[in-house]
Short mmCIF file of C-alpha atoms and ligand atoms in Angstrom, two decimals:
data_model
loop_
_atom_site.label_atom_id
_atom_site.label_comp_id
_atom_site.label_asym_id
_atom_site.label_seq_id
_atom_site.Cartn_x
_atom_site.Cartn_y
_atom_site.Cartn_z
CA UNK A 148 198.24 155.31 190.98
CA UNK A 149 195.80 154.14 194.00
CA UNK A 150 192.20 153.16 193.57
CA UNK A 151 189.60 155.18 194.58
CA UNK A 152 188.97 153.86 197.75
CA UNK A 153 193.10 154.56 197.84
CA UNK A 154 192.10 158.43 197.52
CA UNK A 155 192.43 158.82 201.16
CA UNK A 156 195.45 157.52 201.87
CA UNK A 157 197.84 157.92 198.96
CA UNK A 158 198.44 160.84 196.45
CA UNK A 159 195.52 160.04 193.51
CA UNK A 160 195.87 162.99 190.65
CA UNK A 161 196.36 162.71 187.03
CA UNK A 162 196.15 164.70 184.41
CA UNK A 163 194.13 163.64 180.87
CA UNK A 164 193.60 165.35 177.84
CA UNK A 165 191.66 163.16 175.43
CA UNK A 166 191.37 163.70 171.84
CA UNK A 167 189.01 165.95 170.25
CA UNK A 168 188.93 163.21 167.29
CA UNK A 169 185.05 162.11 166.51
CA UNK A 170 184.71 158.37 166.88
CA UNK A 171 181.87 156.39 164.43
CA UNK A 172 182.05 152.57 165.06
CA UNK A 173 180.07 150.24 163.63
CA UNK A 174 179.37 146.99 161.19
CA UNK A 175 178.72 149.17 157.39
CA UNK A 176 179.95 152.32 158.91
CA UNK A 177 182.09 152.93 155.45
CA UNK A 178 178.87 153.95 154.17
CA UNK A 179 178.79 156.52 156.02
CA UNK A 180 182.14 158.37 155.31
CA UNK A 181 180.36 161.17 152.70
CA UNK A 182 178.12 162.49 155.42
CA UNK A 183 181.07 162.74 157.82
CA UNK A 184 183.18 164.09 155.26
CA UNK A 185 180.85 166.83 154.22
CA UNK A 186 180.65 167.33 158.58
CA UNK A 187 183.86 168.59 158.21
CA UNK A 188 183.34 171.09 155.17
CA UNK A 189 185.89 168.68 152.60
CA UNK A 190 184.64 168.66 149.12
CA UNK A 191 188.28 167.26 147.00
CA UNK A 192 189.54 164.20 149.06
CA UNK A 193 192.34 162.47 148.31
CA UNK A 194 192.02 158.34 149.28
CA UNK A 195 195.18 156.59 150.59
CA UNK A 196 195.49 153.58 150.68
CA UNK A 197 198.77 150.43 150.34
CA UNK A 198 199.03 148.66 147.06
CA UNK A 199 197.19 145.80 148.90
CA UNK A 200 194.01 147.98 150.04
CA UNK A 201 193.86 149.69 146.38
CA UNK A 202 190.38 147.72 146.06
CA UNK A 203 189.14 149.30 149.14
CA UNK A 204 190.88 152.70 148.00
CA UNK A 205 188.37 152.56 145.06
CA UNK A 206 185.13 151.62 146.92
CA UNK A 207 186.17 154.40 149.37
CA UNK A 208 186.40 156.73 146.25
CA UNK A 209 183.15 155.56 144.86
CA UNK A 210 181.05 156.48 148.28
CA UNK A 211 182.83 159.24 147.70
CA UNK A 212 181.90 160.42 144.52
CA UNK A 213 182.23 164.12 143.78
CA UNK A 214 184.15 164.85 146.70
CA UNK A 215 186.94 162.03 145.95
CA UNK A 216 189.34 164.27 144.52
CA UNK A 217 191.45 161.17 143.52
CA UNK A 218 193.62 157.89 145.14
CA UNK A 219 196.80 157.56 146.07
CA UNK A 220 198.18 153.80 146.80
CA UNK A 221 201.35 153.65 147.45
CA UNK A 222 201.56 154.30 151.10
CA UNK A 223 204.10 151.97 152.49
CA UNK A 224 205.24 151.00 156.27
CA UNK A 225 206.91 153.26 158.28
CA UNK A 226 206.01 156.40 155.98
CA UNK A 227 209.23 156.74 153.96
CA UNK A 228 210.23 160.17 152.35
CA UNK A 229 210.06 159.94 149.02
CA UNK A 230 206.24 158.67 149.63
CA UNK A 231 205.42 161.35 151.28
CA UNK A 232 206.90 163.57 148.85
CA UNK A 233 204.91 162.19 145.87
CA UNK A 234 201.86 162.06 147.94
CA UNK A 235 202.11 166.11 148.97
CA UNK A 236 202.69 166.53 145.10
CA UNK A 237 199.58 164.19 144.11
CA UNK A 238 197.31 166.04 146.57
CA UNK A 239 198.64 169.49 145.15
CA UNK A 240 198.36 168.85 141.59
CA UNK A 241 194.68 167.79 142.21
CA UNK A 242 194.04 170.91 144.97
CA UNK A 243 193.07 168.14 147.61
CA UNK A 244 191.71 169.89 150.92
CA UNK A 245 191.46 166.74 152.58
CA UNK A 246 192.67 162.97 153.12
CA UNK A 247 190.99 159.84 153.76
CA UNK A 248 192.90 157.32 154.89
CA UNK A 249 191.88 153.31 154.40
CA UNK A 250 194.10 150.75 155.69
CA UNK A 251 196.11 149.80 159.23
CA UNK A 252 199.33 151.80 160.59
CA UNK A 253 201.33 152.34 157.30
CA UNK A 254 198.27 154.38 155.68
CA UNK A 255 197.55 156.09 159.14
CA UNK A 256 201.31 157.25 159.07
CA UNK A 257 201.09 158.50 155.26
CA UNK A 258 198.12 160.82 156.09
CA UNK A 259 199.64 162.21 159.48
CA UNK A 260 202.62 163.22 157.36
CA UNK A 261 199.99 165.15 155.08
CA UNK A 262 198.54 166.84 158.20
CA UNK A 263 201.88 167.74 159.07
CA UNK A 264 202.87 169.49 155.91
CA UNK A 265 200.90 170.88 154.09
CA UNK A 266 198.65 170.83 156.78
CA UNK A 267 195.73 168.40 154.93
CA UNK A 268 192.81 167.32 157.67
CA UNK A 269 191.84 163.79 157.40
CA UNK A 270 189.73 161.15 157.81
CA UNK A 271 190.61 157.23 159.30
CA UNK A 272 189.41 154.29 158.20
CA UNK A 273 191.56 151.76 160.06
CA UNK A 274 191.03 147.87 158.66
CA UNK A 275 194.01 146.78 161.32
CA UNK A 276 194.56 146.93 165.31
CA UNK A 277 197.64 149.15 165.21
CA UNK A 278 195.35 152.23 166.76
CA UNK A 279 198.25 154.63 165.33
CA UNK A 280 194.67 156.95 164.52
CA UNK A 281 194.19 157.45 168.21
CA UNK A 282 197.76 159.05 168.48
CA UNK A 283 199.30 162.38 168.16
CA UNK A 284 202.37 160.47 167.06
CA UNK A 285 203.73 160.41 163.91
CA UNK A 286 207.02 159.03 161.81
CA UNK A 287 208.87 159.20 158.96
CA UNK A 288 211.42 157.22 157.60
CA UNK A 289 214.90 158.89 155.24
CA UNK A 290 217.90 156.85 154.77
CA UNK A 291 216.84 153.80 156.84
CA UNK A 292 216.63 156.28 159.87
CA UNK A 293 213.12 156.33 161.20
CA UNK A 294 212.17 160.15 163.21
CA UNK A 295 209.16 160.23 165.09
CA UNK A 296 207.76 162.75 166.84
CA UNK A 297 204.29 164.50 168.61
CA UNK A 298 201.79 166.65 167.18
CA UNK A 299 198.01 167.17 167.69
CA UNK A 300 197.56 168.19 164.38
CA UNK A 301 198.29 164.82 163.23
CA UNK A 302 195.33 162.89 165.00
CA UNK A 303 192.53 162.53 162.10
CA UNK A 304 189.42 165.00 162.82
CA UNK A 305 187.22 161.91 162.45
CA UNK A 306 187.70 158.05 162.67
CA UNK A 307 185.39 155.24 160.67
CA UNK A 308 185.83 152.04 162.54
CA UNK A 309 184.07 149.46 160.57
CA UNK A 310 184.71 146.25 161.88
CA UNK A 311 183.11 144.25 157.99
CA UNK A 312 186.60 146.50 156.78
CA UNK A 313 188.63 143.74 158.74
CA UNK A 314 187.05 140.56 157.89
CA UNK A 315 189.81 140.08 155.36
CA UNK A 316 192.67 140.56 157.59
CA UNK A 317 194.32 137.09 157.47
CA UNK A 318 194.14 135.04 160.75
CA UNK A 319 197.82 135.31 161.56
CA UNK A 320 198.08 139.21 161.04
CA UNK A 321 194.91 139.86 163.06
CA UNK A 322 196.92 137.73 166.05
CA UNK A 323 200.32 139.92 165.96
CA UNK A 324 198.05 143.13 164.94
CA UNK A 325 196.04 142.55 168.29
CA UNK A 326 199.35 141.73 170.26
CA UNK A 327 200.06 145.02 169.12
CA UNK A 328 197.13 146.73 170.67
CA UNK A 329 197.49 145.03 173.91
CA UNK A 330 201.24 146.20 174.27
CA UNK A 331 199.95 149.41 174.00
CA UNK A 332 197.45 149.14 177.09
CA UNK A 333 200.65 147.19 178.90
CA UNK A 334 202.68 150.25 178.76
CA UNK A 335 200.14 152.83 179.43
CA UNK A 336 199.20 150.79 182.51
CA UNK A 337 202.43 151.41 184.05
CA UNK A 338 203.34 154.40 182.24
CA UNK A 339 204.35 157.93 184.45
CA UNK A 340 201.32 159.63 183.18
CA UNK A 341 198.57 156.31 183.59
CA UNK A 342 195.24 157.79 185.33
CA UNK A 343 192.59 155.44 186.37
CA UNK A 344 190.75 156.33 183.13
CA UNK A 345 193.15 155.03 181.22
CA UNK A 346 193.62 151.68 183.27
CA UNK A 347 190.12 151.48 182.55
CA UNK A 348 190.81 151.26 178.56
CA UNK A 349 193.06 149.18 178.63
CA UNK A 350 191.99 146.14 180.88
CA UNK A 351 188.23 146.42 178.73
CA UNK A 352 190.35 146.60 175.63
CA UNK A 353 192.30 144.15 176.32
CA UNK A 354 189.81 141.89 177.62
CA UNK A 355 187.69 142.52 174.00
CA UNK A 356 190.57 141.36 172.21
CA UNK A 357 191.91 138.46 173.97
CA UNK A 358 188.45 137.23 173.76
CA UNK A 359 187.82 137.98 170.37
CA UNK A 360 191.07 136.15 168.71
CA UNK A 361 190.48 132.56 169.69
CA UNK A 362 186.93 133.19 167.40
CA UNK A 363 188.88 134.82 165.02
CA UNK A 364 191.21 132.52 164.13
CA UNK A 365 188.32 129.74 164.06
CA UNK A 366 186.28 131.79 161.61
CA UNK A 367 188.16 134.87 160.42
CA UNK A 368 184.81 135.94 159.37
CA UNK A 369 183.26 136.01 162.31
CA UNK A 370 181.34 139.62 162.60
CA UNK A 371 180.55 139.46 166.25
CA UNK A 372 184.41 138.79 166.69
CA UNK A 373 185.87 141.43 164.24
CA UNK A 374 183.69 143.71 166.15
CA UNK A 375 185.34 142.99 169.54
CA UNK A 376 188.61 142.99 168.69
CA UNK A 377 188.15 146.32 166.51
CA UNK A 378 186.21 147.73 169.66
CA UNK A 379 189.54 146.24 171.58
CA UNK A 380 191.71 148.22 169.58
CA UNK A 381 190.10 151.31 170.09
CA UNK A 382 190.45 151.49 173.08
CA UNK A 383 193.99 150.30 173.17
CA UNK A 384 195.05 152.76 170.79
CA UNK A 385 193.43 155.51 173.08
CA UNK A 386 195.48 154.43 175.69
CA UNK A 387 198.81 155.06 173.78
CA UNK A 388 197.68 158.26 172.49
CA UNK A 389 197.36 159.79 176.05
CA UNK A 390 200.53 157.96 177.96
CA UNK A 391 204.10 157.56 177.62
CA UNK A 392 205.70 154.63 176.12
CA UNK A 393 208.22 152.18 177.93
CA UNK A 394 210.79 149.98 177.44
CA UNK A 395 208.81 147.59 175.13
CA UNK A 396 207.92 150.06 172.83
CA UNK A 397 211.64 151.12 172.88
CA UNK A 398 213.08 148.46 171.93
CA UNK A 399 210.50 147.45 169.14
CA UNK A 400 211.11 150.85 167.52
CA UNK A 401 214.84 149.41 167.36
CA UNK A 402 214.49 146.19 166.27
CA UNK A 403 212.20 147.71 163.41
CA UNK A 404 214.44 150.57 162.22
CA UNK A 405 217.66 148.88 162.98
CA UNK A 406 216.89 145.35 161.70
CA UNK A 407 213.93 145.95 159.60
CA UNK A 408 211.93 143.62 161.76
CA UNK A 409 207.90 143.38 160.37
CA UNK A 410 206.20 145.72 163.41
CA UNK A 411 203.29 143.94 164.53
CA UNK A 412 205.19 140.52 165.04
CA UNK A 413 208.23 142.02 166.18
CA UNK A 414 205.81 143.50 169.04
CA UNK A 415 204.14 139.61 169.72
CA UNK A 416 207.15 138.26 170.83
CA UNK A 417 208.82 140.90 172.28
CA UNK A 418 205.65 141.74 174.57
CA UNK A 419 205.91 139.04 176.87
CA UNK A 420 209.32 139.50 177.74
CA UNK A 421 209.17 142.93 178.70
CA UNK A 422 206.25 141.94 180.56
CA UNK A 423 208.28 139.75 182.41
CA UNK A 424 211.18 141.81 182.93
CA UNK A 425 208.36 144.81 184.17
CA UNK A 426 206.20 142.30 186.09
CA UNK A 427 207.72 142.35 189.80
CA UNK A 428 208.23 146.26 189.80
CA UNK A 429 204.79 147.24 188.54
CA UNK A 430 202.83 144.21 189.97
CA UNK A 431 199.99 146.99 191.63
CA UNK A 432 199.56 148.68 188.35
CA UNK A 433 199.81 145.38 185.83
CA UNK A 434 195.99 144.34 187.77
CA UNK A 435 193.87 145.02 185.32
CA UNK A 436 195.71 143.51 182.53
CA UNK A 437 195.80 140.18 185.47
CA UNK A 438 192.26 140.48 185.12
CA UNK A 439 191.50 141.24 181.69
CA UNK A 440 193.25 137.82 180.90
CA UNK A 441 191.91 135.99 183.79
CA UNK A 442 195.75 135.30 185.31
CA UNK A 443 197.72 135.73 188.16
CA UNK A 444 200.68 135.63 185.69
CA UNK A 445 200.32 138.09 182.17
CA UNK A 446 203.29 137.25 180.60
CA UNK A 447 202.88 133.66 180.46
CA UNK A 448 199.33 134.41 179.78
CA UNK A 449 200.06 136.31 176.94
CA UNK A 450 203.13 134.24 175.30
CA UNK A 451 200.75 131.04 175.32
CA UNK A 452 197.75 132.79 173.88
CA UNK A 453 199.53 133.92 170.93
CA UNK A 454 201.73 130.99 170.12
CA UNK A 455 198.51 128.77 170.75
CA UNK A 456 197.18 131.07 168.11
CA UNK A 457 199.92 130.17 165.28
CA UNK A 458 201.66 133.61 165.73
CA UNK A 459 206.17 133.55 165.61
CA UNK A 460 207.92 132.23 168.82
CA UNK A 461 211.17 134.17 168.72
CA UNK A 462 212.81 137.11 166.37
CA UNK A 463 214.90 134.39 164.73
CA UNK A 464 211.98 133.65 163.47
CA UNK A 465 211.52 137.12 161.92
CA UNK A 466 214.83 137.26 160.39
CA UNK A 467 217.19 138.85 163.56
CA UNK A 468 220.77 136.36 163.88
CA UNK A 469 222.51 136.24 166.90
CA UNK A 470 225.48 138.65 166.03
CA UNK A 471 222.58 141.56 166.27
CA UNK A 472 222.13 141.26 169.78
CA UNK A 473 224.79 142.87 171.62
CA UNK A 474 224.54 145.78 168.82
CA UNK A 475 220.44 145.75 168.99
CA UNK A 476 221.32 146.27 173.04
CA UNK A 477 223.36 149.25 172.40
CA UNK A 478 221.16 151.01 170.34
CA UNK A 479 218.36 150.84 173.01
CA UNK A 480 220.77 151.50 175.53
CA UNK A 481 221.59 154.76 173.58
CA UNK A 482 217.96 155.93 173.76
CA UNK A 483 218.05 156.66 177.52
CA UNK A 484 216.70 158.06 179.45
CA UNK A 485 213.35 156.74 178.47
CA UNK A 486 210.27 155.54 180.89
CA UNK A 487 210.28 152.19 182.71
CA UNK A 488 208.86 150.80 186.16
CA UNK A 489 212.67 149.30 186.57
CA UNK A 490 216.33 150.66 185.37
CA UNK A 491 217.29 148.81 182.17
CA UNK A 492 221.17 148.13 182.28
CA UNK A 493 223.45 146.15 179.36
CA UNK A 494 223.78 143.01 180.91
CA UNK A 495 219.73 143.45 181.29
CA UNK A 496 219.16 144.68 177.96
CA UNK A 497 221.42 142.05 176.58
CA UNK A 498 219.33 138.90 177.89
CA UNK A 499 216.12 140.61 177.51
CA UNK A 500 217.27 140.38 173.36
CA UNK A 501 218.68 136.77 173.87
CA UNK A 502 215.35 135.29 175.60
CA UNK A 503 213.08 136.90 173.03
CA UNK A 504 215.50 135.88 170.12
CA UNK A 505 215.73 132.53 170.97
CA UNK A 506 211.80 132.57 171.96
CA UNK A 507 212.29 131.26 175.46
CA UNK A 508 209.31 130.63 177.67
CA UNK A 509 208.79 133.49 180.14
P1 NAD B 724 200.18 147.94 157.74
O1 NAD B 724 199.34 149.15 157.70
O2 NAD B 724 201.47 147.99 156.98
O3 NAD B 724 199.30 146.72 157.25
C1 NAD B 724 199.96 145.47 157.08
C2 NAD B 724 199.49 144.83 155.77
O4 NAD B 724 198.16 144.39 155.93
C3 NAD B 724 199.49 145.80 154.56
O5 NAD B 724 199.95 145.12 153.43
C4 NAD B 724 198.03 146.17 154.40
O6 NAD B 724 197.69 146.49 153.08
C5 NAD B 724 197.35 144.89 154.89
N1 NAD B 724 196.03 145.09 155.48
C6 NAD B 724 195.66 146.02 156.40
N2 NAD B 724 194.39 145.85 156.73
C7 NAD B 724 193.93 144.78 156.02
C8 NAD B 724 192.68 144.09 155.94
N3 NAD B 724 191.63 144.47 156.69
N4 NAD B 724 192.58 143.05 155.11
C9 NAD B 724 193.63 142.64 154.38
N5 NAD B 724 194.83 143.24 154.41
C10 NAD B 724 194.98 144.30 155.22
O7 NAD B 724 200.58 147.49 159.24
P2 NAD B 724 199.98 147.82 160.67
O8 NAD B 724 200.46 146.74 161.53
O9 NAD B 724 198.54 148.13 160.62
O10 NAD B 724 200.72 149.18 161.04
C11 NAD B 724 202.11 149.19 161.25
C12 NAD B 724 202.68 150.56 160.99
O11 NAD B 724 201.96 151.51 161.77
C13 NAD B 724 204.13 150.70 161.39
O12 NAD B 724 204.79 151.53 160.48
C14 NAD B 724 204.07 151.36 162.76
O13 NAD B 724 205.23 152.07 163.06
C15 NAD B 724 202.86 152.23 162.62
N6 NAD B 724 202.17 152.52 163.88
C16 NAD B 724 202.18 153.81 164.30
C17 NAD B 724 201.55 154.14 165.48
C18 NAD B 724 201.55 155.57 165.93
O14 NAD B 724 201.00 155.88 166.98
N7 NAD B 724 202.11 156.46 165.18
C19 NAD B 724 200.89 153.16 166.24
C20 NAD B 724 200.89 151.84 165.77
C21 NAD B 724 201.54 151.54 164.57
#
């Protein structure tokens, strides 16, 4: 991808397709979710929600009122079967035409399986910076096996970002949720099917969050902040919903269905790594994200921002032992061909694991 000014001289097409998903940000927003429900025709919603987020689940129900059809909160991460199953049965035994879904990823994933079968539209409310409401992707988990796949009909036909939802997001989740917004607007920047719109996205939404989390972290109540980094994540997520994934997101999907790894932290200290590994062969492309941190070096950039920031230093520190490397490598290894600015190969894929397993500086 060239700049414009590159137009005359090198090839500069893309090809973008946006989501038709309505977007209402704002500080109180929540209050607004029956007049954008009733946009959409829904009169018997059915509120999702994680055990945690059950208080929100009710407040959501009470805006709600007469078209809250009832809750639902035991969505759990990484969308497993038998959740989904009770869920469909919930929202049939109550004739719910609709979903609202209040919470980060794991809720997100819960109502895209509903959209898949039997077909429920929904609503977002995302309290986290996952940004899995901007994407057509969705997964479900049977047997410890995780399948993922894409499907419009999965995106949510209208998204409530509210950044007062996230003001109780503890400190250290907010840090490894954010890290997992900005290694969505890594990949996308050097992904095959990046545009200049996208690159665009991705260095403003990464530049809202990195600036955001030092506040946040001071004062996790900090509105102006929240409203950043939600703003951040927005746009991050936008990016992943229009690109294809690399190598980082690989081998996170891995580490989390082989080992169990928690997502959002498992993507903080893998990020930098990759990053590294990446750096040299997509050095043009990787410029906004140089500028959106204010570095002539990301992955250092990044690695010292979030361990200044009290987030984990290596996936020992999440649980993985050393025995699960050469095994971890091999499953990633088995998921080629997959996108990447450089060839992966063992011995690569091997000390890409050990570096981020021990945490070693990048
Ligand atoms: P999560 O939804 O499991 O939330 C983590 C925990 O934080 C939960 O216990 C939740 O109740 C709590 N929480 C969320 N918001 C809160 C808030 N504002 N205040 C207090 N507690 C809050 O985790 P996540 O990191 O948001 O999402 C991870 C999941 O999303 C994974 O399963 C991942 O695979 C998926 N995901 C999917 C996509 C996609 O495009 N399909 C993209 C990103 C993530």
């Amino acid at each position: 991808m060239g700049s414009a000014d590159d137009a005359g001289r090198e090839a500069f097409a893309f090809d973008h397709q946006p989501p038709s998903t309505r977007v209402s940000f704002g500080a109180g927003t929540l209050a607004a979710l029956p007049r954008l429900a009733a946009d959409l025709g829904l009169r018997r919603l059915l509120v999702l929600s994680t055990p945690g987020r059950a208080d929100l689940a009710a407040t959501a129900a009470a805006l709600l009122g007469e078209r809250c059809a009832g809750r639902f909160t035991e969505a759990r991460m990484h969308v497993p079967v038998a959740v989904a199953d009770r869920a469909r049965g919930v929202a049939r035994d109550l004739a719910a035409d609709g979903c609202v879904a209040v919470g980060g990823g794991s809720t997100t994933g819960l109502a895209k399986a509903l959209a898949l079968d039997p077909g429920l539209p929904y609503l977002a409310v995302p309290t986290s910076y996952a940004g899995s409401e901007m994407t057509p992707v969705w997964g479900l988990t049977d047997a410890g096996r995780k399948t993922t796949g894409r499907d419009p009909a999965v995106l949510p036909r209208t998204v409530l970002y509210d950044p007062d939802l996230t003001l109780t997001l503890p400190a250290r989740t907010s840090v490894t949720s954010a890290m997992n917004a900005v290694a969505h607007a890594v990949e996308a920047l050097y992904a095959p099917d990046t545009s200049p719109f996208v690159a665009l996205l991705a260095e403003e939404g990464v530049r809202r969050l990195a600036g955001a989390l030092p506040g946040i972290v001071r004062e996790p109540g900090d509105r102006r902040a929240r409203a950043d980094a939600l703003y951040g994540a927005w746009l991050c997520g936008s990016c992943l919903g229009v690109t294809t994934m690399s190598l980082h997101h690989r081998l996170c999907h891995v580490l989390g269905g082989a080992l169990d790894l928690p997502h959002a932290e498992t993507h903080t200290v893998v990020l930098p790594h990759v990053l590294a590994f990446n750096e040299e062969a997509a050095r043009d492309r990787l410029a906004p994200l140089g500028r959106a941190l204010d570095t002539g070096y990301p992955p250092t950039a990044l690695q010292e921002l979030s361990r200044s920031l009290g987030a984990p230093r290596s996936l020992a520190d999440l649980g993985m032992t050393e025995a699960d490397i050469d095994p971890t490598a091999e499953l990633l290894l088995a998921q080629q061909p997959f996108a990447n600015p450089r060839p992966v190969t063992r011995g690569d894929a091997r000390a890409l694991l050990r570096a981020a397993y021990t945490g070693a500086d990048v």
